[in-house]
Structure formats: structure tokens, C-alpha cells
PDB file of N, CA and C in Angstrom:
ATOM      1  N   UNK A 101      66.242 -35.501 -36.690  1.00 82.00           N
ATOM      2  CA  UNK A 101      67.639 -35.582 -36.263  1.00 82.00           C
ATOM      3  C   UNK A 101      68.314 -34.211 -36.317  1.00 82.00           C
ATOM      4  N   UNK A 102      67.948 -33.413 -37.294  1.00 93.00           N
ATOM      5  CA  UNK A 102      68.550 -32.090 -37.438  1.00 93.00           C
ATOM      6  C   UNK A 102      68.175 -31.190 -36.260  1.00 93.00           C
ATOM      7  N   UNK A 103      66.959 -31.340 -35.763  1.00 94.00           N
ATOM      8  CA  UNK A 103      66.518 -30.528 -34.626  1.00 94.00           C
ATOM      9  C   UNK A 103      67.393 -30.813 -33.407  1.00 94.00           C
ATOM     10  N   UNK A 104      67.777 -32.063 -33.229  1.00 95.00           N
ATOM     11  CA  UNK A 104      68.627 -32.418 -32.103  1.00 95.00           C
ATOM     12  C   UNK A 104      69.993 -31.756 -32.225  1.00 95.00           C
ATOM     13  N   UNK A 105      70.541 -31.717 -33.430  1.00 96.00           N
ATOM     14  CA  UNK A 105      71.828 -31.063 -33.643  1.00 96.00           C
ATOM     15  C   UNK A 105      71.733 -29.573 -33.347  1.00 96.00           C
ATOM     16  N   UNK A 106      70.653 -28.957 -33.775  1.00 96.00           N
ATOM     17  CA  UNK A 106      70.467 -27.522 -33.520  1.00 96.00           C
ATOM     18  C   UNK A 106      70.336 -27.269 -32.020  1.00 96.00           C
ATOM     19  N   UNK A 107      69.521 -28.074 -31.353  1.00 97.00           N
ATOM     20  CA  UNK A 107      69.365 -27.926 -29.902  1.00 97.00           C
ATOM     21  C   UNK A 107      70.680 -28.166 -29.166  1.00 97.00           C
ATOM     22  N   UNK A 108      71.379 -29.210 -29.564  1.00 97.00           N
ATOM     23  CA  UNK A 108      72.652 -29.527 -28.930  1.00 97.00           C
ATOM     24  C   UNK A 108      73.653 -28.401 -29.143  1.00 97.00           C
ATOM     25  N   UNK A 109      73.699 -27.862 -30.347  1.00 97.00           N
ATOM     26  CA  UNK A 109      74.611 -26.758 -30.642  1.00 97.00           C
ATOM     27  C   UNK A 109      74.253 -25.522 -29.825  1.00 97.00           C
ATOM     28  N   UNK A 110      72.965 -25.237 -29.698  1.00 98.00           N
ATOM     29  CA  UNK A 110      72.530 -24.071 -28.924  1.00 98.00           C
ATOM     30  C   UNK A 110      72.899 -24.238 -27.450  1.00 98.00           C
ATOM     31  N   UNK A 111      72.656 -25.421 -26.915  1.00 98.00           N
ATOM     32  CA  UNK A 111      72.980 -25.670 -25.506  1.00 98.00           C
ATOM     33  C   UNK A 111      74.487 -25.608 -25.287  1.00 98.00           C
ATOM     34  N   UNK A 112      75.240 -26.220 -26.190  1.00 98.00           N
ATOM     35  CA  UNK A 112      76.695 -26.207 -26.071  1.00 98.00           C
ATOM     36  C   UNK A 112      77.235 -24.787 -26.204  1.00 98.00           C
ATOM     37  N   UNK A 113      76.694 -24.025 -27.144  1.00 97.00           N
ATOM     38  CA  UNK A 113      77.113 -22.632 -27.326  1.00 97.00           C
ATOM     39  C   UNK A 113      76.831 -21.798 -26.093  1.00 97.00           C
ATOM     40  N   UNK A 114      75.661 -21.997 -25.506  1.00 98.00           N
ATOM     41  CA  UNK A 114      75.309 -21.270 -24.284  1.00 98.00           C
ATOM     42  C   UNK A 114      76.247 -21.647 -23.145  1.00 98.00           C
ATOM     43  N   UNK A 115      76.546 -22.922 -23.036  1.00 97.00           N
ATOM     44  CA  UNK A 115      77.441 -23.406 -21.987  1.00 97.00           C
ATOM     45  C   UNK A 115      78.831 -22.789 -22.131  1.00 97.00           C
ATOM     46  N   UNK A 116      79.356 -22.785 -23.359  1.00 97.00           N
ATOM     47  CA  UNK A 116      80.687 -22.214 -23.610  1.00 97.00           C
ATOM     48  C   UNK A 116      80.673 -20.710 -23.333  1.00 97.00           C
ATOM     49  N   UNK A 117      79.641 -20.026 -23.813  1.00 97.00           N
ATOM     50  CA  UNK A 117      79.539 -18.580 -23.604  1.00 97.00           C
ATOM     51  C   UNK A 117      79.492 -18.248 -22.113  1.00 97.00           C
ATOM     52  N   UNK A 118      78.661 -18.961 -21.365  1.00 97.00           N
ATOM     53  CA  UNK A 118      78.563 -18.704 -19.922  1.00 97.00           C
ATOM     54  C   UNK A 118      79.887 -19.006 -19.215  1.00 97.00           C
ATOM     55  N   UNK A 119      80.544 -20.079 -19.615  1.00 96.00           N
ATOM     56  CA  UNK A 119      81.834 -20.422 -19.018  1.00 96.00           C
ATOM     57  C   UNK A 119      82.865 -19.343 -19.250  1.00 96.00           C
ATOM     58  N   UNK A 120      82.964 -18.868 -20.485  1.00 96.00           N
ATOM     59  CA  UNK A 120      83.922 -17.809 -20.799  1.00 96.00           C
ATOM     60  C   UNK A 120      83.571 -16.520 -20.067  1.00 96.00           C
ATOM     61  N   UNK A 121      82.299 -16.185 -20.029  1.00 96.00           N
ATOM     62  CA  UNK A 121      81.859 -14.953 -19.376  1.00 96.00           C
ATOM     63  C   UNK A 121      82.160 -14.989 -17.878  1.00 96.00           C
ATOM     64  N   UNK A 122      81.835 -16.099 -17.234  1.00 95.00           N
ATOM     65  CA  UNK A 122      82.079 -16.198 -15.793  1.00 95.00           C
ATOM     66  C   UNK A 122      83.577 -16.196 -15.486  1.00 95.00           C
ATOM     67  N   UNK A 123      84.373 -16.840 -16.340  1.00 95.00           N
ATOM     68  CA  UNK A 123      85.826 -16.801 -16.171  1.00 95.00           C
ATOM     69  C   UNK A 123      86.336 -15.376 -16.286  1.00 95.00           C
ATOM     70  N   UNK A 124      85.837 -14.650 -17.282  1.00 94.00           N
ATOM     71  CA  UNK A 124      86.255 -13.263 -17.489  1.00 94.00           C
ATOM     72  C   UNK A 124      85.904 -12.409 -16.273  1.00 94.00           C
ATOM     73  N   UNK A 125      84.692 -12.587 -15.739  1.00 94.00           N
ATOM     74  CA  UNK A 125      84.275 -11.793 -14.586  1.00 94.00           C
ATOM     75  C   UNK A 125      85.128 -12.125 -13.359  1.00 94.00           C
ATOM     76  N   UNK A 126      85.467 -13.388 -13.189  1.00 94.00           N
ATOM     77  CA  UNK A 126      86.296 -13.794 -12.054  1.00 94.00           C
ATOM     78  C   UNK A 126      87.684 -13.187 -12.160  1.00 94.00           C
ATOM     79  N   UNK A 127      88.272 -13.246 -13.352  1.00 94.00           N
ATOM     80  CA  UNK A 127      89.608 -12.690 -13.554  1.00 94.00           C
ATOM     81  C   UNK A 127      89.585 -11.183 -13.339  1.00 94.00           C
ATOM     82  N   UNK A 128      88.541 -10.522 -13.852  1.00 93.00           N
ATOM     83  CA  UNK A 128      88.425  -9.071 -13.691  1.00 93.00           C
ATOM     84  C   UNK A 128      88.311  -8.705 -12.213  1.00 93.00           C
ATOM     85  N   UNK A 129      87.551  -9.487 -11.470  1.00 92.00           N
ATOM     86  CA  UNK A 129      87.391  -9.242 -10.038  1.00 92.00           C
ATOM     87  C   UNK A 129      88.715  -9.440  -9.304  1.00 92.00           C
ATOM     88  N   UNK A 130      89.473 -10.474  -9.688  1.00 93.00           N
ATOM     89  CA  UNK A 130      90.776 -10.713  -9.068  1.00 93.00           C
ATOM     90  C   UNK A 130      91.726  -9.553  -9.332  1.00 93.00           C
ATOM     91  N   UNK A 131      91.725  -9.032 -10.559  1.00 93.00           N
ATOM     92  CA  UNK A 131      92.595  -7.903 -10.898  1.00 93.00           C
ATOM     93  C   UNK A 131      92.204  -6.679 -10.079  1.00 93.00           C
ATOM     94  N   UNK A 132      90.897  -6.432  -9.949  1.00 93.00           N
ATOM     95  CA  UNK A 132      90.425  -5.279  -9.170  1.00 93.00           C
ATOM     96  C   UNK A 132      90.836  -5.422  -7.702  1.00 93.00           C
ATOM     97  N   UNK A 133      90.682  -6.628  -7.155  1.00 94.00           N
ATOM     98  CA  UNK A 133      91.057  -6.866  -5.761  1.00 94.00           C
ATOM     99  C   UNK A 133      92.560  -6.667  -5.551  1.00 94.00           C
ATOM    100  N   UNK A 134      93.349  -7.126  -6.523  1.00 94.00           N
ATOM    101  CA  UNK A 134      94.801  -6.979  -6.418  1.00 94.00           C
ATOM    102  C   UNK A 134      95.196  -5.500  -6.455  1.00 94.00           C
ATOM    103  N   UNK A 135      94.560  -4.720  -7.313  1.00 92.00           N
ATOM    104  CA  UNK A 135      94.841  -3.278  -7.366  1.00 92.00           C
ATOM    105  C   UNK A 135      94.481  -2.611  -6.047  1.00 92.00           C
ATOM    106  N   UNK A 136      93.334  -2.982  -5.477  1.00 92.00           N
ATOM    107  CA  UNK A 136      92.930  -2.410  -4.190  1.00 92.00           C
ATOM    108  C   UNK A 136      93.909  -2.795  -3.087  1.00 92.00           C
ATOM    109  N   UNK A 137      94.384  -4.023  -3.122  1.00 92.00           N
ATOM    110  CA  UNK A 137      95.333  -4.476  -2.103  1.00 92.00           C
ATOM    111  C   UNK A 137      96.643  -3.700  -2.201  1.00 92.00           C
ATOM    112  N   UNK A 138      97.123  -3.492  -3.430  1.00 91.00           N
ATOM    113  CA  UNK A 138      98.360  -2.735  -3.619  1.00 91.00           C
ATOM    114  C   UNK A 138      98.187  -1.284  -3.194  1.00 91.00           C
ATOM    115  N   UNK A 139      97.027  -0.708  -3.500  1.00 88.00           N
ATOM    116  CA  UNK A 139      96.768   0.679  -3.099  1.00 88.00           C
ATOM    117  C   UNK A 139      96.724   0.787  -1.577  1.00 88.00           C
ATOM    118  N   UNK A 140      96.104  -0.174  -0.918  1.00 88.00           N
ATOM    119  CA  UNK A 140      96.034  -0.165   0.545  1.00 88.00           C
ATOM    120  C   UNK A 140      97.426  -0.313   1.149  1.00 88.00           C
ATOM    121  N   UNK A 141      98.231  -1.185   0.562  1.00 86.00           N
ATOM    122  CA  UNK A 141      99.594  -1.380   1.057  1.00 86.00           C
ATOM    123  C   UNK A 141     100.403  -0.100   0.882  1.00 86.00           C
ATOM    124  N   UNK A 142     100.238   0.552  -0.255  1.00 84.00           N
ATOM    125  CA  UNK A 142     100.950   1.804  -0.509  1.00 84.00           C
ATOM    126  C   UNK A 142     100.504   2.873   0.486  1.00 84.00           C
ATOM    127  N   UNK A 143      99.210   2.920   0.772  1.00 83.00           N
ATOM    128  CA  UNK A 143      98.673   3.884   1.732  1.00 83.00           C
ATOM    129  C   UNK A 143      99.263   3.633   3.121  1.00 83.00           C
ATOM    130  N   UNK A 144      99.383   2.370   3.502  1.00 80.00           N
ATOM    131  CA  UNK A 144      99.950   2.046   4.813  1.00 80.00           C
ATOM    132  C   UNK A 144     101.430   2.406   4.866  1.00 80.00           C
ATOM    133  N   UNK A 145     102.152   2.181   3.755  1.00 76.00           N
ATOM    134  CA  UNK A 145     103.571   2.539   3.714  1.00 76.00           C
ATOM    135  C   UNK A 145     103.745   4.047   3.843  1.00 76.00           C
ATOM    136  N   UNK A 146     102.858   4.810   3.235  1.00 74.00           N
ATOM    137  CA  UNK A 146     102.941   6.266   3.333  1.00 74.00           C
ATOM    138  C   UNK A 146     102.628   6.741   4.747  1.00 74.00           C
ATOM    139  N   UNK A 147     101.784   6.021   5.458  1.00 71.00           N
ATOM    140  CA  UNK A 147     101.416   6.414   6.819  1.00 71.00           C
ATOM    141  C   UNK A 147     102.457   6.011   7.853  1.00 71.00           C
ATOM    142  N   UNK A 148     103.354   5.119   7.493  1.00 67.00           N
ATOM    143  CA  UNK A 148     104.313   4.617   8.486  1.00 67.00           C
ATOM    144  C   UNK A 148     105.588   5.454   8.457  1.00 67.00           C
ATOM    145  N   UNK A 149     105.485   6.688   8.863  1.00 60.00           N
ATOM    146  CA  UNK A 149     106.662   7.549   8.996  1.00 60.00           C
ATOM    147  C   UNK A 149     107.398   7.141  10.263  1.00 60.00           C
ATOM    148  N   UNK A 150     108.632   7.569  10.447  1.00 60.00           N
ATOM    149  CA  UNK A 150     109.367   7.191  11.670  1.00 60.00           C
ATOM    150  C   UNK A 150     108.627   7.568  12.948  1.00 60.00           C
ATOM    151  N   UNK A 151     107.910   8.690  12.932  1.00 60.00           N
ATOM    152  CA  UNK A 151     107.164   9.101  14.118  1.00 60.00           C
ATOM    153  C   UNK A 151     106.054   8.096  14.434  1.00 60.00           C
ATOM    154  N   UNK A 152     105.350   7.647  13.408  1.00 54.00           N
ATOM    155  CA  UNK A 152     104.277   6.670  13.617  1.00 54.00           C
ATOM    156  C   UNK A 152     104.839   5.332  14.092  1.00 54.00           C
ATOM    157  N   UNK A 153     106.000   4.958  13.562  1.00 54.00           N
ATOM    158  CA  UNK A 153     106.563   3.660  13.905  1.00 54.00           C
ATOM    159  C   UNK A 153     107.078   3.620  15.344  1.00 54.00           C
ATOM    160  N   UNK A 154     107.498   4.763  15.874  1.00 53.00           N
ATOM    161  CA  UNK A 154     108.093   4.765  17.212  1.00 53.00           C
ATOM    162  C   UNK A 154     107.050   4.642  18.316  1.00 53.00           C
ATOM    163  N   UNK A 155     105.795   4.809  18.011  1.00 51.00           N
ATOM    164  CA  UNK A 155     104.754   4.730  19.043  1.00 51.00           C
ATOM    165  C   UNK A 155     104.498   3.313  19.483  1.00 51.00           C
TER     166      UNK A 155
END
């Protein structure tokens, strides 16, 4: 019976660890994408001078 508890704990621990890790990677990727989007928007705003807009 003890072996089952150890196995169950190991499987549950692995499941929790993988869940937290994948969540962390997803959030990190979202933050990186958001920074890139803001940088691109800022770059476009800098390029849109009155001369560029009048074309």
C-alpha cells in the first residue's frame, strides 16, 4: 500500500510541476509578445510624421 502512495505522490508532483512550468512559460511568452507589440506600435508612431501621413 505504501508503494502506491509513493507512486501516486510522484505522479501528482510531476503533474503539478509540469502544470506550473507550462503556465509560467505561457505567461512569459505572452509578456514577450506584448512587449514586441508595443515596440512595433512605437516604431510605427515614430515613422508616421506629417510628411509620411500626407502621402
